[in-house]
PDB file of N, CA, C and O in Angstrom:
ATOM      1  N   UNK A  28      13.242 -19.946   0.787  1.00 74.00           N
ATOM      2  CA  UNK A  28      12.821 -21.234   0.276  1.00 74.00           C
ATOM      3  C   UNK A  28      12.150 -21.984   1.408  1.00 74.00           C
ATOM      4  O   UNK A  28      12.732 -21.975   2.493  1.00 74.00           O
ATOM      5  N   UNK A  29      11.081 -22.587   1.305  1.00 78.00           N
ATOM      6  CA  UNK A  29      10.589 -23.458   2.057  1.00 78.00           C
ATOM      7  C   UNK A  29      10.071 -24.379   1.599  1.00 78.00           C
ATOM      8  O   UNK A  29      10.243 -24.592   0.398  1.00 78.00           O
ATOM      9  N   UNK A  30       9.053 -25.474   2.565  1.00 82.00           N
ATOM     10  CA  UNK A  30       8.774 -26.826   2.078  1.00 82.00           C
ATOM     11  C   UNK A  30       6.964 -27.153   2.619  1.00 82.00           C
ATOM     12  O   UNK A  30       6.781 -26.804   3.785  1.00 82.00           O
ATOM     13  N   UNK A  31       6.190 -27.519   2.189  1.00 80.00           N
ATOM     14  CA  UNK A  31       4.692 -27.590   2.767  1.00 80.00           C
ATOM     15  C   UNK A  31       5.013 -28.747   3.781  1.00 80.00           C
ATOM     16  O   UNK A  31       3.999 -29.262   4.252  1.00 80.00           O
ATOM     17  N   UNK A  32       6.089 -29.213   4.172  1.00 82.00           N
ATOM     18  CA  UNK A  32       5.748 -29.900   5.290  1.00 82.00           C
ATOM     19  C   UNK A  32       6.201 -28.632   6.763  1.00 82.00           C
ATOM     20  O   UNK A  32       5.883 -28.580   7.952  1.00 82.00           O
ATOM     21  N   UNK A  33       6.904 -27.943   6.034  1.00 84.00           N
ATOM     22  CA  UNK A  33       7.491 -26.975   7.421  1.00 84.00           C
ATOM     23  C   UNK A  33       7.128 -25.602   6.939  1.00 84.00           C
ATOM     24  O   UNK A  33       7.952 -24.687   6.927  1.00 84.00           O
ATOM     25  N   UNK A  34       5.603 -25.437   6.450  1.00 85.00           N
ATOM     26  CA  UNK A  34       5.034 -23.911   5.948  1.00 85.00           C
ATOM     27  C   UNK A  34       5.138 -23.187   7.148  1.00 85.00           C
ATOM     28  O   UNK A  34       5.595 -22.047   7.064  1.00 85.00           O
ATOM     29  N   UNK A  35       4.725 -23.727   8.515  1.00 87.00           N
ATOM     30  CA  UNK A  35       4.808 -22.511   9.370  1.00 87.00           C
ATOM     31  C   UNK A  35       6.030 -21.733   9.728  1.00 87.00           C
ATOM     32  O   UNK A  35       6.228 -20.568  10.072  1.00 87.00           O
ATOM     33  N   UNK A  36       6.804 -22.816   9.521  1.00 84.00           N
ATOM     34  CA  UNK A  36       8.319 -22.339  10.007  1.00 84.00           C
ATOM     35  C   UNK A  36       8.445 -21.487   8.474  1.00 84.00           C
ATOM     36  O   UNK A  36       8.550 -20.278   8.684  1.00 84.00           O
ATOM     37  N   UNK A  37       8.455 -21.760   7.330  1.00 84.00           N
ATOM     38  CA  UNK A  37       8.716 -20.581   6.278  1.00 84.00           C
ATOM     39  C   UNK A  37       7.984 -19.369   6.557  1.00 84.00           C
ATOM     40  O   UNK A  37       8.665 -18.367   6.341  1.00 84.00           O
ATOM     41  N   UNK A  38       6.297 -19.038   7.149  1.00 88.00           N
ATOM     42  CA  UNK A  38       6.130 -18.033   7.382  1.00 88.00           C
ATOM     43  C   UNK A  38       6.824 -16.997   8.610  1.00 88.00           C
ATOM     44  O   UNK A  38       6.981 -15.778   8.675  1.00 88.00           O
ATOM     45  N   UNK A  39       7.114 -18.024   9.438  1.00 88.00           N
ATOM     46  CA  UNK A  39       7.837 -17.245  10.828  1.00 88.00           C
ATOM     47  C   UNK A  39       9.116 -16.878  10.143  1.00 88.00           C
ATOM     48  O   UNK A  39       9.202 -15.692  10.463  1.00 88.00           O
ATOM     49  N   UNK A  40       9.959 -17.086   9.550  1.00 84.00           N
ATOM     50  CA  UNK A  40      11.238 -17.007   8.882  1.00 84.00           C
ATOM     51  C   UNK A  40      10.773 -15.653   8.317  1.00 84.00           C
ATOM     52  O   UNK A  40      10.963 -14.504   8.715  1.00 84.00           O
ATOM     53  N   UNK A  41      10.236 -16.054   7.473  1.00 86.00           N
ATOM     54  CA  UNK A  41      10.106 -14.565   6.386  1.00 86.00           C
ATOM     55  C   UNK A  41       9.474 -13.350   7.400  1.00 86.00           C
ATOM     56  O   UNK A  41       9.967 -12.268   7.079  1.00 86.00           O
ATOM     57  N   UNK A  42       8.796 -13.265   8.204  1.00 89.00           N
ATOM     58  CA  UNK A  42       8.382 -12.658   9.063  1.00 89.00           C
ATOM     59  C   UNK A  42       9.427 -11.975   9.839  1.00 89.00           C
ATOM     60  O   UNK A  42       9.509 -10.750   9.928  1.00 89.00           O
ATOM     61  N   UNK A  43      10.499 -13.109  10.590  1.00 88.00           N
ATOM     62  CA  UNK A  43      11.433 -12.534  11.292  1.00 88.00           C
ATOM     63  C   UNK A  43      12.461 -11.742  10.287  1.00 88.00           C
ATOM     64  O   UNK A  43      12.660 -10.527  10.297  1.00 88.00           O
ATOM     65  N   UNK A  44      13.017 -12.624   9.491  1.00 87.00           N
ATOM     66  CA  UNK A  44      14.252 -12.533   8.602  1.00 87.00           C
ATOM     67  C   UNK A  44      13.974 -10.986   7.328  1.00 87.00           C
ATOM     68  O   UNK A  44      14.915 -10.457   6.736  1.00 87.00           O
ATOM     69  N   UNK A  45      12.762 -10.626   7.204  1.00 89.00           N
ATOM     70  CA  UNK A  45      12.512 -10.104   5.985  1.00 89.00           C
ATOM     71  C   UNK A  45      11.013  -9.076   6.354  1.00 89.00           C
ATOM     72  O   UNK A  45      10.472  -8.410   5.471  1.00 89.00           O
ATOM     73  N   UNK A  46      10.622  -9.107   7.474  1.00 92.00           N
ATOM     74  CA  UNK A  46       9.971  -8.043   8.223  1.00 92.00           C
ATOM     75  C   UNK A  46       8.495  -7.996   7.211  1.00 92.00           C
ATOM     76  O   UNK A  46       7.910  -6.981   6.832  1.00 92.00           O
ATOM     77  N   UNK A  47       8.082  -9.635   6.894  1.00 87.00           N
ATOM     78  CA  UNK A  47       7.506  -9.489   5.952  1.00 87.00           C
ATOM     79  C   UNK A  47       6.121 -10.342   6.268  1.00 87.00           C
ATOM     80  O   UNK A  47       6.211 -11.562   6.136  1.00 87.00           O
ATOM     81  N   UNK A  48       5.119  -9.908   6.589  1.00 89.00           N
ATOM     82  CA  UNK A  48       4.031 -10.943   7.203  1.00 89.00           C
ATOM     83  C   UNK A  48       3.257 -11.603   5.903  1.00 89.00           C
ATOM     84  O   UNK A  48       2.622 -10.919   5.101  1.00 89.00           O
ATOM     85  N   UNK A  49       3.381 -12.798   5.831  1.00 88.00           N
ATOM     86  CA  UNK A  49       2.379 -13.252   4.390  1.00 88.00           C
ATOM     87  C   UNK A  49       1.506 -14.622   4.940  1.00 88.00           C
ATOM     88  O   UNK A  49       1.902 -15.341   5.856  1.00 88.00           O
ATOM     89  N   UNK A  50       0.367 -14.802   4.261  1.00 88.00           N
ATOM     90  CA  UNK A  50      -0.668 -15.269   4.615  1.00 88.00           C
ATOM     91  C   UNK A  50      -0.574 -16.626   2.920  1.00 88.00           C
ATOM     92  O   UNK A  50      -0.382 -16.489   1.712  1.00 88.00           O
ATOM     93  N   UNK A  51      -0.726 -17.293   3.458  1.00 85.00           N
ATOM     94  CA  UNK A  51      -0.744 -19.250   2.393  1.00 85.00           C
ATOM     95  C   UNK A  51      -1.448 -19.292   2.502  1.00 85.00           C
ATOM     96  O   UNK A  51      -1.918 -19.512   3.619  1.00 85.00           O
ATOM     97  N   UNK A  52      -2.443 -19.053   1.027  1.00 82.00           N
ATOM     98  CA  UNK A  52      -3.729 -20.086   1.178  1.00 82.00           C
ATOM     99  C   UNK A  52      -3.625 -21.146   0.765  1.00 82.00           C
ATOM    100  O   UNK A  52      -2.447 -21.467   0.609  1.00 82.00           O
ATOM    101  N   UNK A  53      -4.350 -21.899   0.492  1.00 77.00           N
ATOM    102  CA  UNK A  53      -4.469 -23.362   0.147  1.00 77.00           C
ATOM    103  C   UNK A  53      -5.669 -23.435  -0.694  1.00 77.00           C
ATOM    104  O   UNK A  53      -6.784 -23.719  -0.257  1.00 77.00           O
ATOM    105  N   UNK A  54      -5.336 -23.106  -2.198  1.00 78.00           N
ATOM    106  CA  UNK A  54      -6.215 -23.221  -2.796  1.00 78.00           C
ATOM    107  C   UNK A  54      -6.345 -24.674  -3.961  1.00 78.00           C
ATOM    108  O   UNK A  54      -7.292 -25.097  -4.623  1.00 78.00           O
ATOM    109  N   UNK A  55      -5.619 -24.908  -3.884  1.00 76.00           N
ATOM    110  CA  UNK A  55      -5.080 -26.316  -4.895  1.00 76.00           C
ATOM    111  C   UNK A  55      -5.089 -27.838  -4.545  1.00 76.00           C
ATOM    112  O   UNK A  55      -4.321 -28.779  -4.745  1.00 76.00           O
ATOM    113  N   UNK A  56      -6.648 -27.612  -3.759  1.00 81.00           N
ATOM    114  CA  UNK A  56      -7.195 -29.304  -3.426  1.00 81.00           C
ATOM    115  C   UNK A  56      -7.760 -30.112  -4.160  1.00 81.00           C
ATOM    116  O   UNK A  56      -8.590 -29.619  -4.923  1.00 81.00           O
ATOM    117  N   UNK A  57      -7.591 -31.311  -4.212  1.00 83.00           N
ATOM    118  CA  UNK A  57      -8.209 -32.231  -5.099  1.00 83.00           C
ATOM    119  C   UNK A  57      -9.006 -33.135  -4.844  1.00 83.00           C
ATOM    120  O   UNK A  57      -8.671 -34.255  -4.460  1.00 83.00           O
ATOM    121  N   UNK A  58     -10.247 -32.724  -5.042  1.00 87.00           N
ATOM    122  CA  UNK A  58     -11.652 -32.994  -4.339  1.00 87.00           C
ATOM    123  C   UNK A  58     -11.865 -34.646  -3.935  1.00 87.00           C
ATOM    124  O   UNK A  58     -12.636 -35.152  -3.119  1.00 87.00           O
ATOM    125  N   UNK A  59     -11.006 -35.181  -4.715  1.00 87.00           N
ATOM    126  CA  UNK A  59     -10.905 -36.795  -4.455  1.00 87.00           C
ATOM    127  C   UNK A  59      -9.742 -37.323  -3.665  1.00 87.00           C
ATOM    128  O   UNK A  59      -8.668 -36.813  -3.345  1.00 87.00           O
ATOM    129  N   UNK A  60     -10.464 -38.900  -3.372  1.00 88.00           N
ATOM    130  CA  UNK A  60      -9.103 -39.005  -1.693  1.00 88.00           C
ATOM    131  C   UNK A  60      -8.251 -39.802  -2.645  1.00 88.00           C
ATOM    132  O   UNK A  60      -8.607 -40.260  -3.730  1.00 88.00           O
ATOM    133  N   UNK A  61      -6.838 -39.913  -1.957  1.00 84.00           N
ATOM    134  CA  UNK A  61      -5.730 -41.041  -2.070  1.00 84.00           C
ATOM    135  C   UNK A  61      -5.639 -41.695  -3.109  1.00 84.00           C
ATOM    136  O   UNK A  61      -4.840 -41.666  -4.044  1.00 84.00           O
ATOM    137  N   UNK A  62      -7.148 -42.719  -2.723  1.00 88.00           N
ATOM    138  CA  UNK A  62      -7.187 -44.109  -3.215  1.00 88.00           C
ATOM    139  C   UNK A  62      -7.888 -43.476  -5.115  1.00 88.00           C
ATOM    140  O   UNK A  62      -7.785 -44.055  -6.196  1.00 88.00           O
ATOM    141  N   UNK A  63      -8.404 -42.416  -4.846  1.00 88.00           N
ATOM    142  CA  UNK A  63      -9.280 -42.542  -6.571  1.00 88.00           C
ATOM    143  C   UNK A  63      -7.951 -41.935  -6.810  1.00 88.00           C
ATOM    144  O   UNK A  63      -7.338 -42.758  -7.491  1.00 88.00           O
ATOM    145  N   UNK A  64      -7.150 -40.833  -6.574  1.00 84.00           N
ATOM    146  CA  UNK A  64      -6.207 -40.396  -7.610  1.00 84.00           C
ATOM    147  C   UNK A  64      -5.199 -41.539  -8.154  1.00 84.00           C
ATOM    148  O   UNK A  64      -4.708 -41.569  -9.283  1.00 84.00           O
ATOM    149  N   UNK A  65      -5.014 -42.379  -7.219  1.00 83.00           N
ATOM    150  CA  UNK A  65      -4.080 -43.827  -7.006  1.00 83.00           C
ATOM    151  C   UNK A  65      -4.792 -44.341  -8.432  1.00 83.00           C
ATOM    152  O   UNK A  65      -4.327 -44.293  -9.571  1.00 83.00           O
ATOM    153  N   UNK A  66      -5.748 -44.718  -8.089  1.00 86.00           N
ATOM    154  CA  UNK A  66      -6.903 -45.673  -9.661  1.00 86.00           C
ATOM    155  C   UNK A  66      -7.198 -44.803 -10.549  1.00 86.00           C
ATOM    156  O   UNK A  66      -8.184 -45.135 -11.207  1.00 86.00           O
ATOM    157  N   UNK A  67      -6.435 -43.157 -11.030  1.00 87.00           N
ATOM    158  CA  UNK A  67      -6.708 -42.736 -12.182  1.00 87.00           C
ATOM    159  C   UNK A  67      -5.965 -42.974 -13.017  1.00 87.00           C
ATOM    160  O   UNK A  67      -6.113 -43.223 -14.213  1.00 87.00           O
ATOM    161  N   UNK A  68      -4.795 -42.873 -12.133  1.00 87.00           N
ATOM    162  CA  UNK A  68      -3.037 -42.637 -13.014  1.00 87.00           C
ATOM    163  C   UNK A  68      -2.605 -44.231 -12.607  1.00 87.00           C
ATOM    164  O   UNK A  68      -2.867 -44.819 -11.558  1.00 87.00           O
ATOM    165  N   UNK A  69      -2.040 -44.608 -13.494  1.00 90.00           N
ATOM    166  CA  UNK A  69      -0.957 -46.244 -13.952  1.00 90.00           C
ATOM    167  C   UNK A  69      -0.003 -46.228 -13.453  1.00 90.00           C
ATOM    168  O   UNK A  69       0.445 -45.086 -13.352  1.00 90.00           O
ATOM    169  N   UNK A  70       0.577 -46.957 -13.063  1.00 90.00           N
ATOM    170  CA  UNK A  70       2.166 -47.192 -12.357  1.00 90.00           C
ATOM    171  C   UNK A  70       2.713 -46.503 -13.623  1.00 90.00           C
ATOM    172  O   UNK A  70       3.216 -45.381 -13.679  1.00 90.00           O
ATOM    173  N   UNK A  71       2.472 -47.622 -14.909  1.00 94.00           N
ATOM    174  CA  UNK A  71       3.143 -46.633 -16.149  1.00 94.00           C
ATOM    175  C   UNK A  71       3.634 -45.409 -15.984  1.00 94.00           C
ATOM    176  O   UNK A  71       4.824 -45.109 -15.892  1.00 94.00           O
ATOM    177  N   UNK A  72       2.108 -44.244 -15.925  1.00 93.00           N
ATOM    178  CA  UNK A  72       2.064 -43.046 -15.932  1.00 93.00           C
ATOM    179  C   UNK A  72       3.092 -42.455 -14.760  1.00 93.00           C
ATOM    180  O   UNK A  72       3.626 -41.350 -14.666  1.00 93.00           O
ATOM    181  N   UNK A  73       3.150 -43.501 -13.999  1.00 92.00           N
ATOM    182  CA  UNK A  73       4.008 -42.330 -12.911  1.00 92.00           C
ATOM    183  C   UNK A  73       4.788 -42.701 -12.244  1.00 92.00           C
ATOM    184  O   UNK A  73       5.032 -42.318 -11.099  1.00 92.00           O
ATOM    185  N   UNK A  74       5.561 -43.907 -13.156  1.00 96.00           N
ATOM    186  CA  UNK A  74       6.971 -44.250 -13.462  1.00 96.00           C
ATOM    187  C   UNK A  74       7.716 -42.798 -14.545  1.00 96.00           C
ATOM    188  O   UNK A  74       8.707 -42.211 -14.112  1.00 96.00           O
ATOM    189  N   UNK A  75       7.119 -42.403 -15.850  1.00 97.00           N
ATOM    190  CA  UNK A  75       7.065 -41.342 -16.520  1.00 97.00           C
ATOM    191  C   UNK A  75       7.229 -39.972 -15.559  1.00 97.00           C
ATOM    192  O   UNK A  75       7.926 -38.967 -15.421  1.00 97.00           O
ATOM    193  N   UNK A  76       6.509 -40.411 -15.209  1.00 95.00           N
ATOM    194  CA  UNK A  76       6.096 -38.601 -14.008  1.00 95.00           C
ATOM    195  C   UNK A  76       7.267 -38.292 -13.302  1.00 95.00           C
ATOM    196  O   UNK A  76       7.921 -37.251 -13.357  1.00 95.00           O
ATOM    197  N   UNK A  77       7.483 -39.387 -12.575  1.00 96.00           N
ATOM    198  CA  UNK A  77       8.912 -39.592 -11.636  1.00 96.00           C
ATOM    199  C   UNK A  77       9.865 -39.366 -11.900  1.00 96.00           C
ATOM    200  O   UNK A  77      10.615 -38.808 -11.099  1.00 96.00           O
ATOM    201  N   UNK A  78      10.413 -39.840 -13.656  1.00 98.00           N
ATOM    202  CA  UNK A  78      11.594 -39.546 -13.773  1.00 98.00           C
ATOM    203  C   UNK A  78      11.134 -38.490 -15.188  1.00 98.00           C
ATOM    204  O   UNK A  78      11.701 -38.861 -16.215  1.00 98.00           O
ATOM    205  N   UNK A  79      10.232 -37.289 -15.371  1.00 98.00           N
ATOM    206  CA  UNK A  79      10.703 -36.149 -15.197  1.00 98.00           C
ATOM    207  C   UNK A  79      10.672 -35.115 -14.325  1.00 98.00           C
ATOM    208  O   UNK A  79      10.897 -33.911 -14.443  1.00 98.00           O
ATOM    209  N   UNK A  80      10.297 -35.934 -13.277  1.00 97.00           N
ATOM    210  CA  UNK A  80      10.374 -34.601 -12.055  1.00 97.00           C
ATOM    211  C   UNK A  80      11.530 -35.034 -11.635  1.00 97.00           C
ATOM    212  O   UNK A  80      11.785 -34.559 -10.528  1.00 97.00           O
ATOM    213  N   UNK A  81      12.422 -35.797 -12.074  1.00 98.00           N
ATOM    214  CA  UNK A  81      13.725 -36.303 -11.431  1.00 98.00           C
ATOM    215  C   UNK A  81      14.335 -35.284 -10.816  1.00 98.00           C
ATOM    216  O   UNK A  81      14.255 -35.150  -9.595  1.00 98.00           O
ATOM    217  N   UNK A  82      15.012 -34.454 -11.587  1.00 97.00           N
ATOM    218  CA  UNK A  82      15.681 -33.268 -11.587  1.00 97.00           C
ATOM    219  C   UNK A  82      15.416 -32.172 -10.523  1.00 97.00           C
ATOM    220  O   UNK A  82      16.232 -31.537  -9.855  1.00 97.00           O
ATOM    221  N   UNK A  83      13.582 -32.093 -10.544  1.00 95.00           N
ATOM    222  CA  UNK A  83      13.182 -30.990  -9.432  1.00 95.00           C
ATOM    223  C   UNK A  83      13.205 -31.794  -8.007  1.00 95.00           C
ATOM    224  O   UNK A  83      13.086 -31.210  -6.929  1.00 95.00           O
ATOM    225  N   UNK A  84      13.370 -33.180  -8.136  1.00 96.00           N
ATOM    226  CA  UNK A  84      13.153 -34.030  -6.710  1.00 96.00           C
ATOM    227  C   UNK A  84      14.236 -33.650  -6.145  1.00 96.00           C
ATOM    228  O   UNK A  84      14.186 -33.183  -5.007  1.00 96.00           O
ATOM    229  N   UNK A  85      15.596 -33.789  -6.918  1.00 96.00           N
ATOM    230  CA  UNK A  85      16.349 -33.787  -6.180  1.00 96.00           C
ATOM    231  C   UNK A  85      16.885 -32.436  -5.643  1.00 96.00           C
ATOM    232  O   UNK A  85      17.462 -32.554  -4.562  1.00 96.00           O
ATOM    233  N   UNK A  86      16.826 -31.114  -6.174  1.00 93.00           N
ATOM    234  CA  UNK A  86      16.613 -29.974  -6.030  1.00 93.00           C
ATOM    235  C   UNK A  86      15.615 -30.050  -4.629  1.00 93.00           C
ATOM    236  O   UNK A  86      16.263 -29.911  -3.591  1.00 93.00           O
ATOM    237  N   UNK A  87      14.511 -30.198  -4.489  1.00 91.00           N
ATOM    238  CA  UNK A  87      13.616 -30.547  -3.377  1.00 91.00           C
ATOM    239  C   UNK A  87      14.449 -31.149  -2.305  1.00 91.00           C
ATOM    240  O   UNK A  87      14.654 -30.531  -1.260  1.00 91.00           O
ATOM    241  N   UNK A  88      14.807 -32.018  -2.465  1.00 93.00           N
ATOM    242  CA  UNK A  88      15.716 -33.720  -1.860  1.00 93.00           C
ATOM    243  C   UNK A  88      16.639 -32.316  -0.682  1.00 93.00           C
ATOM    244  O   UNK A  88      16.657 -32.170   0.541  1.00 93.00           O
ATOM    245  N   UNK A  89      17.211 -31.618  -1.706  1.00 91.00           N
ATOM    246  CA  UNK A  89      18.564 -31.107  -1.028  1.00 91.00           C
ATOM    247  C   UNK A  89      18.229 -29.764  -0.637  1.00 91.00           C
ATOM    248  O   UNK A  89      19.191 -29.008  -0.500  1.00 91.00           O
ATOM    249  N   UNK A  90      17.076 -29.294  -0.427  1.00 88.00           N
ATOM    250  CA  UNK A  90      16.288 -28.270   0.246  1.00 88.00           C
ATOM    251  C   UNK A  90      15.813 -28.528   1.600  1.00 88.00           C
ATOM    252  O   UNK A  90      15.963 -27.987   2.696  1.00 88.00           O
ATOM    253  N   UNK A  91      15.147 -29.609   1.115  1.00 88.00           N
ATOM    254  CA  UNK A  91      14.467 -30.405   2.650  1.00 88.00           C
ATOM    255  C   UNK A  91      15.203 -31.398   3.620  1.00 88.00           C
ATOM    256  O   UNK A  91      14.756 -32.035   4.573  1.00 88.00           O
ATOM    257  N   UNK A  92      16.945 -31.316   2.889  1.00 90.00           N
ATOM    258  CA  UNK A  92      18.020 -32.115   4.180  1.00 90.00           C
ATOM    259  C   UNK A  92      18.606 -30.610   4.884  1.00 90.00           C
ATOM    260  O   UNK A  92      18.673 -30.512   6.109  1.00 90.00           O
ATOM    261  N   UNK A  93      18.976 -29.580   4.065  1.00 87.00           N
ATOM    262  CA  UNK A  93      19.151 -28.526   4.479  1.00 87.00           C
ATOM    263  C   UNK A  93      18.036 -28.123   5.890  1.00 87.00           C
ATOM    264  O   UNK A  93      18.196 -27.913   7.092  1.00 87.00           O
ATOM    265  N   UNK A  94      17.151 -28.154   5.166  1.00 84.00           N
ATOM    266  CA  UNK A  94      15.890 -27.367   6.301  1.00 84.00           C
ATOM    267  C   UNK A  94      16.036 -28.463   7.699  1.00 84.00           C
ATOM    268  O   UNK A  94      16.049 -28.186   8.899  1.00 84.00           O
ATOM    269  N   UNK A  95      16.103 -29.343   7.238  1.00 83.00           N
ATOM    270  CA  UNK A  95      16.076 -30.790   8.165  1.00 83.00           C
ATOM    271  C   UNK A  95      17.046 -30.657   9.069  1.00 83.00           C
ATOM    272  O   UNK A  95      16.754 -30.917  10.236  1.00 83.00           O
ATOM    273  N   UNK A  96      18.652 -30.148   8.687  1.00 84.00           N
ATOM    274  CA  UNK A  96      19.633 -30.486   9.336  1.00 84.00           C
ATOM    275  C   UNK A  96      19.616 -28.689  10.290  1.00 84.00           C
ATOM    276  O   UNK A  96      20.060 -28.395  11.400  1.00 84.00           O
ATOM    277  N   UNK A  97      18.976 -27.923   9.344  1.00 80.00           N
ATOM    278  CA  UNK A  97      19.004 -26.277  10.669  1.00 80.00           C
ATOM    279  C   UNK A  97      18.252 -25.797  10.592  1.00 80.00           C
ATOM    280  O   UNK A  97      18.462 -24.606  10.362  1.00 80.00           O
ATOM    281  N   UNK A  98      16.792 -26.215  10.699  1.00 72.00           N
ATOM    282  CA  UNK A  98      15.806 -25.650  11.142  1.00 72.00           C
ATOM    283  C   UNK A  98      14.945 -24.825  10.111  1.00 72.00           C
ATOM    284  O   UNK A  98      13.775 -25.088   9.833  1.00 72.00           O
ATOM    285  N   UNK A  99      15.547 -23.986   9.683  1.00 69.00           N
ATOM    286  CA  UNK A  99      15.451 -23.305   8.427  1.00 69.00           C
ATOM    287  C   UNK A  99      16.124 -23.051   7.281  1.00 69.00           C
ATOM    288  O   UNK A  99      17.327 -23.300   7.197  1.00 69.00           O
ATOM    289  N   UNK A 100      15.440 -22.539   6.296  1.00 65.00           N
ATOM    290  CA  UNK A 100      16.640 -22.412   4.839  1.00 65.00           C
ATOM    291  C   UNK A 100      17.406 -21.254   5.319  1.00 65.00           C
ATOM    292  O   UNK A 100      18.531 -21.331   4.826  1.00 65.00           O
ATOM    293  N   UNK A 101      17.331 -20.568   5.811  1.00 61.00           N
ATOM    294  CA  UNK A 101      18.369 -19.349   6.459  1.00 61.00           C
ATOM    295  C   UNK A 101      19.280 -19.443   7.014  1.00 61.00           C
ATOM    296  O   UNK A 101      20.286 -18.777   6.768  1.00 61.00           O
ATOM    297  N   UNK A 102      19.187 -20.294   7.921  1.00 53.00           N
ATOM    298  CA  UNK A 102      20.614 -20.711   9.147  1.00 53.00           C
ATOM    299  C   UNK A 102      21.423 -20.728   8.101  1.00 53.00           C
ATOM    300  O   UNK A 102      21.079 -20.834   6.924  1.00 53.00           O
ATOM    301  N   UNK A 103      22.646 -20.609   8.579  1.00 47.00           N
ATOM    302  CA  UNK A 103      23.896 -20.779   8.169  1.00 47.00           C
ATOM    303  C   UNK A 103      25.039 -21.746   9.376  1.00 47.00           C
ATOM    304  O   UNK A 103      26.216 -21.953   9.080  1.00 47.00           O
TER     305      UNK A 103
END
């Protein structure tokens, strides 16, 4: 498991841990900055958004205190 703020550390992991070299692309950019995606979508809309990603946030939430508190999702 890893997190796009600590991708390098997930590739070195899987590399060390799993003898497994893999390459992230980054194909899923969105050609517009910040401020236009900000002025497409409504607070409305993503008040909505928020609380159904509730569930995966916090799943996320408690991935990324894990990774936070040892470096990687592996440590034990």
């Amino acid at each position: 498991v890893g997190v796009l703020e600590r991708l390098d550390t997930f590739v070195a992991d899987c590399e060390q841990h799993l003898g497994v070299q893999i390459d992230v692309g980054h194909r899923n950019a969105n050609p517009r900055s910040a401020s236009q995606q900000r002025e497409e979508v409504s607070e409305a809309v993503m008040a909505r958004i928020r609380g159904l990603c509730a569930p995966n946030t916090r799943v996320y939430e408690a991935v990324r205190a894990r990774i936070d508190a040892h470096g990687t999702w592996l440590s034990t």
